Amino acid sequence: MQWFIFCVSLLIAGYFVYGKIVEKVFVINPQRETPAYSMNDGVDYIPMSKKKIWLIQLLNIAGTGPIFGPILGALYGPVAMLWIVFGCIFAGAVHDYFCGMLSIRNGGASIPFLAGKYLGRPAKHFMNVLALLLLLLVGVVFVASPASLLTNISTELLGSGSLGAGAVSEESTASGGNLLIFWTALIFLYYIVATLVPIDKIIGRIYPVFGALLLFMTFGMLFGLFFQGIPFFRTLGTDIGIADFFTNMHPTEAPIWPLLFITIACGAISGFHATQSPLMARCTENEKEGRFIFYGAMIGEGVIALIWCMVGLSFYQDQSLLSEAIKLGTPSKVVYDSAIGMLGLFGGILAVLGVVILPITSGDTAFRAARLLIADFFGYDQRNLAKRLTIALPLFAIGFWVSTVDFSVLWRYFGWANQTTAMMMLWTAAAYLYRNNKFHWICTLPALFMTSVCTTFLAHAPIGFGLDYQTAVMVGLIFTLCAHMAFFILIKPKTLEQNQNIKKLE
């Protein structure tokens, strides 16, 4: 228990201490007009209060990643908690803050524009393709997981009906496929509507309700661990010491490096956030709100990830049972079993609904971001509904086609694309700081780390080059060193006179 409290305390301290340092390095300008006012179009650029934006940002970035990822990461043992805490403070929250603030400084620009401006035109073209691919994958995979959980809930409710548990259970089992199709279609329909209408009409109004479910889910699961008297770290069957945080406890002995850092993305660092932060940058009223909105929302996601990591480490009797549950039904089975088991049917269903809204609220904004990304690339005005439809309808048609691909294959590509996008955003922020003679190491160091993670994974994974582990590690190290040298060779700091002229403009 004390380890969990210690980790949460570190996250909160990270917001107040390191978050303030990051803000000082960036140098905010509270007098500068934000795009929410200078570019107000009544659709995507709309001023909103910082509390509402924080909640929308949290719901946008927190899909199933900070739940499924930490559950899968729990197989490695308490080392997963270390990555969530330190990854969130020094990489993920920094990534989100600079993405949001650089977008504000550049008229609500998306990540491809930012990458092109600070890293060069080739980076812009690369990020256009990568970001669009990531958004499509996010939209698709964030349909499957909530549809599956909603199907489980529907089946459970039908099974407890008045016609008799046995008969209804048989009937509900037979109709499970139809229920899954129904929920999938309904979620896709919601995505279409939410993608097209102004951001304050649906997202800005119903997200507070979703937020209440999110809070119930988050703290309800933690309360369930206490109320049921479930020992923390029960799956490990021993008292946890400092040495255990550095021990690989995965049942299949899967290597921590780099798999843990790909497995736990959201909750530590996620490139998907780079596609979402510009959406809220277009609604932020003042630059001084940036730390609360962008850095703070990531810290909130880190807390959610820690709670679900603790559920993974504590709900089952031992590590092998956790592994078996994941094999039988993916992490969604762990979510469902633990919620119902600890909170009962009614409370468990509310908790599962809290999990369901996370991917749904990320999926709708993923398609919205994809629409805006395409519109920005072609310079296509989005104030007219008909023009929004010309982009949205083909986008959803492609998304539906992609959804027919095997889910496990989609998830592997999603994981790599997600962390590679994060790597590129960190290099973009590092280039901005280095060009402007600011302390760039707060972004350069995590950029180097993520470069090594992504290249090692691609070199070793079956979806990549399939090299043996030792060779893949060497390839990752060499590529990272080359990227480091290229950064300082290709990126040139501005002269003192150029910086003075920029300050006058700001």
Coordinates of C-alpha atoms in Angstrom, one line a residue:
M1 CA 0.0 0.0 0.0
Q2 CA 2.8 2.4 0.9
W3 CA 4.4 1.9 -2.5
F4 CA 1.2 2.9 -4.3
I5 CA 0.7 6.0 -2.2
F6 CA 4.4 6.9 -2.7
C7 CA 4.0 6.6 -6.5
V8 CA 0.9 8.7 -6.6
S9 CA 2.6 11.3 -4.4
L10 CA 5.5 11.4 -6.9
L11 CA 3.1 12.1 -9.8
I12 CA 1.5 15.0 -7.9
A13 CA 4.8 16.4 -6.9
G14 CA 6.0 16.1 -10.5
Y15 CA 3.1 18.4 -11.6
F16 CA 4.0 21.1 -9.1
V17 CA 7.8 20.9 -9.3
Y18 CA 8.9 19.6 -12.7
G19 CA 5.8 20.9 -14.4
K20 CA 6.8 24.4 -13.2
I21 CA 10.3 23.9 -14.5
V22 CA 9.0 22.9 -17.9
E23 CA 6.8 26.0 -18.0
K24 CA 9.7 28.3 -17.2
V25 CA 11.8 26.7 -19.9
F26 CA 9.1 27.3 -22.5
V27 CA 8.3 30.9 -21.2
I28 CA 4.6 31.6 -21.4
N29 CA 3.1 34.9 -22.5
P30 CA -0.2 35.6 -20.7
Q31 CA -0.8 38.7 -22.8
R32 CA -0.6 36.8 -26.1
E33 CA -3.9 36.2 -27.9
T34 CA -4.7 32.5 -28.3
P35 CA -6.1 30.9 -31.5
A36 CA -9.4 30.4 -29.6
Y37 CA -10.0 34.1 -30.0
S38 CA -7.9 35.1 -33.1
M39 CA -9.2 32.2 -35.2
N40 CA -12.7 31.6 -33.7
D41 CA -14.8 29.7 -36.3
G42 CA -17.6 28.4 -34.1
V43 CA -16.6 24.8 -34.9
D44 CA -13.1 23.8 -33.9
Y45 CA -11.7 27.1 -32.6
I46 CA -13.9 28.0 -29.6
P47 CA -12.9 29.5 -26.2
M48 CA -13.7 27.2 -23.3
S49 CA -13.0 27.3 -19.6
K50 CA -9.8 25.6 -18.5
K51 CA -11.6 23.1 -16.2
K52 CA -13.8 21.9 -19.0
I53 CA -10.8 21.7 -21.4
W54 CA -8.8 19.7 -18.8
L55 CA -11.6 17.2 -18.5
I56 CA -12.0 17.0 -22.3
Q57 CA -8.3 16.6 -22.7
L58 CA -8.1 13.8 -20.1
L59 CA -11.0 12.0 -21.8
N60 CA -9.5 12.5 -25.2
I61 CA -6.1 11.1 -24.3
A62 CA -7.2 8.4 -21.9
G63 CA -8.5 5.6 -24.2
T64 CA -8.1 2.0 -23.2
G65 CA -4.3 2.6 -23.2
P66 CA -4.0 3.6 -19.5
I67 CA -6.1 0.6 -18.5
F68 CA -5.1 -2.2 -20.9
G69 CA -1.5 -1.2 -21.0
P70 CA -0.9 -1.2 -17.3
I71 CA -2.7 -4.5 -16.9
L72 CA -0.4 -6.1 -19.5
G73 CA 2.5 -4.3 -17.9
A74 CA 1.6 -5.8 -14.5
L75 CA 2.9 -9.1 -15.9
Y76 CA 6.4 -7.7 -15.6
G77 CA 5.9 -6.9 -11.9
P78 CA 6.2 -3.6 -10.0
V79 CA 8.7 -2.3 -12.5
A80 CA 5.7 -1.3 -14.5
M81 CA 4.9 1.3 -11.8
L82 CA 8.3 2.8 -12.1
W83 CA 7.8 3.4 -15.9
I84 CA 4.4 4.9 -15.3
V85 CA 5.7 7.4 -12.7
F86 CA 9.0 8.5 -14.3
G87 CA 7.8 8.1 -17.8
C88 CA 4.7 10.3 -17.1
I89 CA 6.7 13.1 -15.3
F90 CA 9.8 13.4 -17.4
A91 CA 8.5 12.2 -20.9
G92 CA 4.7 12.0 -21.3
A93 CA 3.7 15.2 -19.6
V94 CA 6.6 17.1 -21.1
H95 CA 5.5 15.7 -24.5
D96 CA 1.9 16.8 -24.1
Y97 CA 2.8 20.2 -22.7
F98 CA 5.0 21.2 -25.6
C99 CA 2.7 19.8 -28.2
G100 CA -0.2 21.8 -26.8
M101 CA 1.8 25.0 -26.2
L102 CA 3.6 24.9 -29.6
S103 CA 0.2 24.4 -31.2
I104 CA -1.1 27.5 -29.4
R105 CA 1.9 29.5 -30.6
N106 CA 1.3 28.4 -34.2
G107 CA -2.4 29.1 -34.6
G108 CA -3.6 25.7 -33.4
A109 CA -1.3 23.8 -35.8
S110 CA -1.2 20.0 -35.9
I111 CA 1.9 17.9 -35.3
P112 CA 2.9 17.5 -39.0
F113 CA 3.0 21.3 -39.4
L114 CA 5.1 21.6 -36.2
A115 CA 7.5 18.8 -37.2
G116 CA 7.9 20.5 -40.6
K117 CA 8.6 23.9 -39.1
Y118 CA 11.2 22.8 -36.6
L119 CA 12.6 19.6 -38.1
G120 CA 12.2 20.3 -41.8
R121 CA 9.9 19.4 -44.7
P122 CA 10.8 15.7 -44.8
A123 CA 9.7 15.4 -41.2
K124 CA 6.4 17.1 -42.1
H125 CA 5.6 14.6 -44.9
F126 CA 6.6 11.7 -42.6
M127 CA 4.4 12.9 -39.8
N128 CA 1.4 13.5 -42.1
V129 CA 1.4 9.8 -43.1
L130 CA 2.3 8.5 -39.6
A131 CA -0.2 10.7 -37.7
L132 CA -3.0 9.8 -40.1
L133 CA -2.2 6.1 -39.9
L134 CA -2.1 6.4 -36.1
L135 CA -5.5 8.2 -35.9
L136 CA -7.1 5.6 -38.1
L137 CA -5.7 2.8 -36.0
V138 CA -6.9 4.5 -32.8
G139 CA -10.3 5.1 -34.2
V140 CA -10.7 1.4 -35.2
V141 CA -9.2 -0.3 -32.1
F142 CA -11.1 2.1 -29.9
V143 CA -14.3 0.7 -31.4
A144 CA -13.6 -2.9 -30.7
S145 CA -12.7 -2.7 -27.0
P146 CA -15.8 -0.7 -25.8
A147 CA -18.1 -2.8 -28.0
S148 CA -16.7 -6.0 -26.4
L149 CA -17.3 -4.6 -22.9
L150 CA -20.8 -3.4 -23.7
T151 CA -21.6 -6.8 -25.1
N152 CA -20.4 -8.4 -21.9
I153 CA -22.6 -6.0 -19.8
S154 CA -25.6 -6.7 -22.1
T155 CA -25.1 -10.5 -21.8
E156 CA -24.8 -10.2 -18.0
L157 CA -28.0 -8.2 -17.7
L158 CA -29.9 -10.6 -20.0
G159 CA -28.5 -13.5 -18.0
S160 CA -30.0 -12.1 -14.8
G161 CA -33.4 -11.5 -16.2
S162 CA -36.7 -12.9 -14.9
L163 CA -37.0 -15.7 -17.6
G164 CA -34.5 -17.9 -15.8
A165 CA -30.8 -17.6 -15.7
G166 CA -30.2 -20.8 -17.7
A167 CA -32.6 -20.1 -20.6
V168 CA -31.7 -16.5 -20.9
S169 CA -28.0 -17.1 -20.6
E170 CA -28.3 -19.6 -23.5
E171 CA -30.3 -17.1 -25.6
S172 CA -27.9 -14.3 -24.8
T173 CA -24.9 -16.4 -25.7
A174 CA -26.5 -17.2 -29.1
S175 CA -27.1 -13.5 -29.7
G176 CA -23.7 -12.4 -28.6
G177 CA -22.5 -11.9 -32.1
N178 CA -25.5 -9.7 -32.9
L179 CA -25.0 -7.6 -29.8
L180 CA -21.4 -7.0 -30.7
I181 CA -22.4 -5.9 -34.2
F182 CA -25.1 -3.6 -32.7
W183 CA -22.7 -1.9 -30.3
T184 CA -20.0 -1.6 -32.9
A185 CA -22.5 0.1 -35.3
L186 CA -23.8 2.4 -32.6
I187 CA -20.3 3.5 -31.6
F188 CA -19.4 4.2 -35.2
L189 CA -22.6 6.2 -35.6
Y190 CA -21.7 8.3 -32.6
Y191 CA -18.2 8.9 -34.0
I192 CA -19.7 10.2 -37.2
V193 CA -22.0 12.7 -35.5
A194 CA -19.3 13.8 -32.9
T195 CA -16.7 14.3 -35.7
L196 CA -19.0 16.6 -37.7
V197 CA -20.7 18.9 -35.2
P198 CA -19.0 21.8 -33.5
I199 CA -16.8 20.7 -30.6
D200 CA -18.9 22.4 -27.9
K201 CA -22.2 20.9 -29.0
I202 CA -21.6 17.2 -28.1
I203 CA -18.1 16.9 -26.7
G204 CA -18.3 20.0 -24.6
R205 CA -21.7 19.1 -23.1
I206 CA -21.7 15.3 -22.5
Y207 CA -18.1 15.0 -21.4
P208 CA -18.8 16.2 -17.9
V209 CA -21.2 13.2 -17.5
F210 CA -18.6 10.9 -18.9
G211 CA -16.1 12.5 -16.5
A212 CA -18.3 11.5 -13.5
L213 CA -18.3 7.9 -14.7
L214 CA -14.5 8.1 -15.2
L215 CA -14.1 9.3 -11.6
F216 CA -16.3 6.6 -10.3
M217 CA -14.4 4.0 -12.2
T218 CA -11.0 5.3 -11.1
F219 CA -11.7 5.6 -7.4
G220 CA -14.2 2.8 -7.3
M221 CA -11.6 0.2 -8.3
L222 CA -9.2 1.6 -5.7
F223 CA -11.9 1.5 -3.1
G224 CA -12.8 -2.1 -4.2
L225 CA -9.2 -3.2 -3.4
F226 CA -9.5 -1.7 0.1
F227 CA -13.1 -2.8 0.8
Q228 CA -12.6 -6.4 -0.3
G229 CA -9.4 -6.5 1.8
I230 CA -7.3 -7.6 -1.2
P231 CA -3.6 -7.5 -0.5
F232 CA -1.7 -5.2 -2.8
F233 CA 0.8 -7.1 -5.0
R234 CA -1.0 -10.3 -4.2
T235 CA -0.2 -11.9 -7.6
L236 CA 3.5 -11.8 -6.6
G237 CA 2.9 -13.7 -3.4
T238 CA 5.5 -11.9 -1.4
D239 CA 6.3 -8.6 0.3
I240 CA 7.7 -6.1 -2.2
G241 CA 11.1 -4.6 -1.6
I242 CA 13.1 -2.1 -3.7
A243 CA 15.0 -4.8 -5.5
D244 CA 11.7 -6.2 -6.8
F245 CA 11.0 -3.0 -8.8
F246 CA 14.0 -3.9 -11.0
T247 CA 13.2 -7.6 -11.4
N248 CA 11.5 -9.0 -14.5
M249 CA 8.6 -11.2 -13.3
H250 CA 6.9 -11.8 -16.6
P251 CA 5.7 -15.5 -16.8
T252 CA 7.2 -15.9 -20.3
E253 CA 10.3 -14.0 -19.4
A254 CA 9.6 -11.4 -22.2
P255 CA 12.4 -8.8 -22.0
I256 CA 11.6 -5.6 -20.2
W257 CA 13.6 -3.6 -22.8
P258 CA 12.0 -2.5 -25.0
L259 CA 8.6 -4.3 -24.7
L260 CA 7.5 -2.7 -21.4
F261 CA 7.9 0.7 -22.9
I262 CA 5.8 -0.2 -25.9
T263 CA 3.2 -2.1 -23.9
I264 CA 2.5 0.8 -21.4
A265 CA 2.1 3.8 -23.7
C266 CA -0.8 5.9 -22.5
G267 CA -0.2 6.5 -18.8
A268 CA 3.6 7.0 -19.4
I269 CA 4.0 8.6 -22.9
S270 CA 1.8 8.3 -25.9
G271 CA 2.1 9.9 -29.4
F272 CA -1.7 9.7 -29.8
H273 CA -1.7 12.7 -27.4
A274 CA 0.2 14.7 -29.9
T275 CA -2.8 14.4 -32.3
Q276 CA -5.3 15.4 -29.5
S277 CA -3.5 18.3 -27.7
P278 CA -3.9 20.7 -30.7
L279 CA -7.7 20.2 -30.5
M280 CA -7.6 21.7 -27.0
A281 CA -5.0 24.2 -28.0
R282 CA -7.6 25.7 -30.3
C283 CA -9.9 26.2 -27.3
T284 CA -7.5 27.4 -24.7
E285 CA -8.2 31.0 -23.5
N286 CA -4.7 31.9 -22.1
E287 CA -1.2 30.5 -22.3
K288 CA -0.9 30.4 -18.5
E289 CA -3.6 27.6 -18.5
G290 CA -1.3 25.3 -20.5
R291 CA 0.4 23.6 -17.6
F292 CA -2.9 22.7 -15.9
I293 CA -4.5 21.5 -19.1
F294 CA -1.7 19.6 -20.9
Y295 CA 0.8 18.6 -18.2
G296 CA -1.9 18.2 -15.6
A297 CA -4.2 16.0 -17.7
M298 CA -1.2 13.6 -18.3
I299 CA -0.6 13.4 -14.6
G300 CA -4.2 12.5 -14.2
E301 CA -3.9 9.7 -16.7
G302 CA -0.8 8.5 -14.9
V303 CA -2.9 8.1 -11.7
I304 CA -5.5 6.1 -13.6
A305 CA -2.7 3.9 -15.0
L306 CA -1.3 3.3 -11.6
I307 CA -4.7 2.2 -10.2
W308 CA -5.2 -0.4 -13.0
C309 CA -1.6 -1.6 -12.7
M310 CA -2.4 -2.3 -9.0
V311 CA -5.5 -4.1 -10.0
G312 CA -3.5 -6.3 -12.3
L313 CA -0.9 -6.9 -9.5
S314 CA -3.5 -7.6 -6.8
F315 CA -6.9 -9.0 -8.0
Y316 CA -5.8 -12.5 -9.0
Q317 CA -4.2 -15.0 -6.6
D318 CA -1.0 -15.2 -8.6
Q319 CA 0.8 -14.0 -11.7
S320 CA -0.1 -17.1 -13.7
L321 CA -3.9 -16.5 -13.2
L322 CA -3.5 -12.9 -14.4
S323 CA -1.6 -14.2 -17.5
E324 CA -4.3 -16.9 -18.1
A325 CA -7.1 -14.3 -17.9
I326 CA -5.4 -12.1 -20.4
K327 CA -4.9 -15.0 -22.8
L328 CA -8.6 -16.0 -22.5
G329 CA -10.1 -12.6 -23.1
T330 CA -7.5 -9.9 -23.5
P331 CA -7.2 -7.3 -20.8
S332 CA -10.9 -6.6 -21.2
K333 CA -11.6 -9.8 -19.3
V334 CA -9.4 -8.6 -16.4
V335 CA -11.4 -5.3 -16.4
Y336 CA -14.7 -7.0 -16.3
D337 CA -13.8 -9.7 -13.8
S338 CA -12.2 -7.3 -11.4
A339 CA -14.9 -4.7 -11.6
I340 CA -17.8 -7.2 -11.0
G341 CA -15.7 -9.1 -8.5
M342 CA -14.9 -6.2 -6.3
L343 CA -17.9 -3.9 -6.7
G344 CA -20.8 -6.3 -7.3
L345 CA -23.0 -6.3 -10.4
F346 CA -24.4 -2.8 -10.2
G347 CA -21.2 -1.1 -9.1
G348 CA -19.1 -3.2 -11.4
I349 CA -21.3 -2.3 -14.4
L350 CA -20.9 1.4 -13.6
A351 CA -17.1 0.9 -13.3
V352 CA -17.0 -0.9 -16.7
L353 CA -19.1 1.9 -18.2
G354 CA -16.4 4.2 -16.9
V355 CA -13.8 2.1 -18.8
V356 CA -16.1 2.1 -21.9
I357 CA -16.3 5.8 -22.2
L358 CA -12.5 6.2 -22.3
P359 CA -11.9 4.6 -25.7
I360 CA -15.2 6.1 -27.0
T361 CA -14.2 9.6 -26.1
S362 CA -10.7 9.1 -27.6
G363 CA -12.1 7.4 -30.7
D364 CA -14.4 10.3 -31.6
T365 CA -11.7 12.9 -31.3
A366 CA -9.3 10.6 -33.2
F367 CA -11.5 10.8 -36.2
R368 CA -12.1 14.6 -35.7
A369 CA -8.3 15.1 -35.5
A370 CA -7.9 13.0 -38.7
R371 CA -10.5 15.2 -40.5
L372 CA -8.7 18.3 -39.4
L373 CA -5.3 16.9 -40.4
I374 CA -6.5 16.2 -43.9
A375 CA -8.2 19.6 -44.1
D376 CA -5.0 21.4 -42.9
F377 CA -2.9 19.5 -45.5
F378 CA -5.2 20.5 -48.4
G379 CA -6.1 23.9 -47.0
Y380 CA -9.8 22.9 -47.0
D381 CA -12.1 25.2 -45.0
Q382 CA -14.2 23.2 -42.4
R383 CA -16.8 25.7 -41.4
N384 CA -19.3 24.3 -44.0
L385 CA -20.9 20.9 -43.1
A386 CA -20.9 19.7 -46.7
K387 CA -17.1 20.2 -46.8
R388 CA -16.7 18.4 -43.5
L389 CA -18.7 15.5 -45.0
T390 CA -16.4 15.2 -48.1
I391 CA -13.5 14.3 -45.8
A392 CA -15.4 12.5 -43.0
L393 CA -17.4 10.0 -45.1
P394 CA -14.4 8.5 -47.0
L395 CA -12.4 8.5 -43.7
F396 CA -15.1 6.4 -41.9
A397 CA -15.4 4.1 -44.9
I398 CA -11.6 3.4 -44.7
G399 CA -11.9 3.0 -41.0
F400 CA -14.6 0.4 -41.4
W401 CA -12.5 -1.5 -43.9
V402 CA -9.5 -1.5 -41.6
S403 CA -11.7 -2.8 -38.7
T404 CA -12.0 -6.1 -40.6
V405 CA -8.3 -6.8 -40.0
D406 CA -7.4 -9.1 -37.1
F407 CA -7.4 -7.1 -33.9
S408 CA -4.1 -8.5 -32.6
V409 CA -2.4 -7.4 -35.7
L410 CA -3.9 -3.9 -35.6
W411 CA -2.8 -3.5 -31.9
R412 CA 0.8 -4.3 -32.7
Y413 CA 1.0 -1.7 -35.4
F414 CA -0.9 0.7 -33.2
G415 CA 1.7 0.3 -30.4
W416 CA 4.7 1.0 -32.7
A417 CA 3.0 3.9 -34.5
N418 CA 1.9 5.4 -31.2
Q419 CA 5.4 5.5 -29.6
T420 CA 7.1 6.5 -32.9
T421 CA 4.8 9.6 -33.1
A422 CA 5.7 10.4 -29.5
M423 CA 9.4 10.2 -30.4
M424 CA 8.9 12.6 -33.3
M425 CA 7.0 15.1 -31.2
L426 CA 9.8 15.1 -28.6
W427 CA 12.4 15.7 -31.3
T428 CA 10.2 18.5 -32.6
A429 CA 10.0 20.1 -29.1
A430 CA 13.8 19.6 -28.6
A431 CA 14.4 21.4 -32.0
Y432 CA 12.2 24.3 -31.0
L433 CA 14.1 24.8 -27.7
Y434 CA 17.5 24.3 -29.3
R435 CA 16.8 26.7 -32.1
N436 CA 15.7 29.3 -29.6
N437 CA 18.7 28.8 -27.3
K438 CA 16.6 27.3 -24.5
F439 CA 17.4 24.4 -22.2
H440 CA 16.6 21.7 -24.8
W441 CA 17.7 18.7 -22.7
I442 CA 14.3 18.3 -21.0
C443 CA 13.0 17.2 -24.4
T444 CA 16.2 15.8 -26.0
L445 CA 16.9 13.2 -23.3
P446 CA 13.4 11.6 -23.5
A447 CA 13.5 11.9 -27.3
L448 CA 16.8 9.8 -27.3
F449 CA 15.2 7.3 -24.9
M450 CA 12.1 6.8 -27.1
T451 CA 14.2 6.6 -30.2
S452 CA 16.1 3.7 -28.7
V453 CA 12.8 2.1 -27.6
C454 CA 11.1 2.4 -31.0
T455 CA 14.0 1.3 -33.2
T456 CA 14.9 -1.6 -30.9
F457 CA 11.3 -2.8 -31.0
L458 CA 11.0 -2.5 -34.8
A459 CA 14.3 -4.3 -35.3
H460 CA 13.2 -7.2 -33.0
A461 CA 9.4 -7.5 -33.4
P462 CA 7.7 -9.9 -35.9
I463 CA 5.9 -6.8 -37.4
G464 CA 9.4 -5.3 -38.1
F465 CA 12.6 -7.0 -39.1
G466 CA 12.5 -9.9 -36.7
L467 CA 16.2 -9.7 -35.7
D468 CA 17.5 -11.6 -32.7
Y469 CA 17.4 -9.7 -29.4
Q470 CA 21.0 -8.8 -29.0
T471 CA 21.4 -7.6 -32.6
A472 CA 18.2 -5.5 -32.2
V473 CA 19.5 -3.8 -29.1
M474 CA 22.7 -2.9 -30.9
V475 CA 20.7 -1.6 -33.9
G476 CA 18.6 0.5 -31.6
L477 CA 21.7 1.9 -29.8
I478 CA 23.5 2.8 -33.1
F479 CA 20.5 4.4 -34.6
T480 CA 19.9 6.5 -31.5
L481 CA 23.5 7.7 -31.5
C482 CA 23.2 8.6 -35.2
A483 CA 20.0 10.5 -34.5
H484 CA 21.7 12.4 -31.7
M485 CA 24.6 13.5 -33.9
A486 CA 22.2 14.4 -36.8
F487 CA 20.2 16.6 -34.5
F488 CA 23.1 18.8 -33.6
I489 CA 24.4 18.9 -37.2
L490 CA 21.2 19.7 -38.9
I491 CA 19.4 21.9 -36.3
K492 CA 21.0 25.4 -36.0
P493 CA 20.4 27.7 -33.0
K494 CA 19.2 31.2 -33.9
T495 CA 21.5 34.2 -33.5
L496 CA 21.0 36.7 -30.6
E497 CA 19.6 39.2 -33.1
Q498 CA 17.0 36.7 -34.4
N499 CA 15.9 35.9 -30.9
Q500 CA 15.5 39.6 -30.0
N501 CA 13.3 40.1 -33.1
I502 CA 11.1 37.1 -32.2
K503 CA 10.6 38.4 -28.6
K504 CA 9.5 41.8 -30.0
L505 CA 6.9 40.0 -32.2
E506 CA 5.7 38.0 -29.2

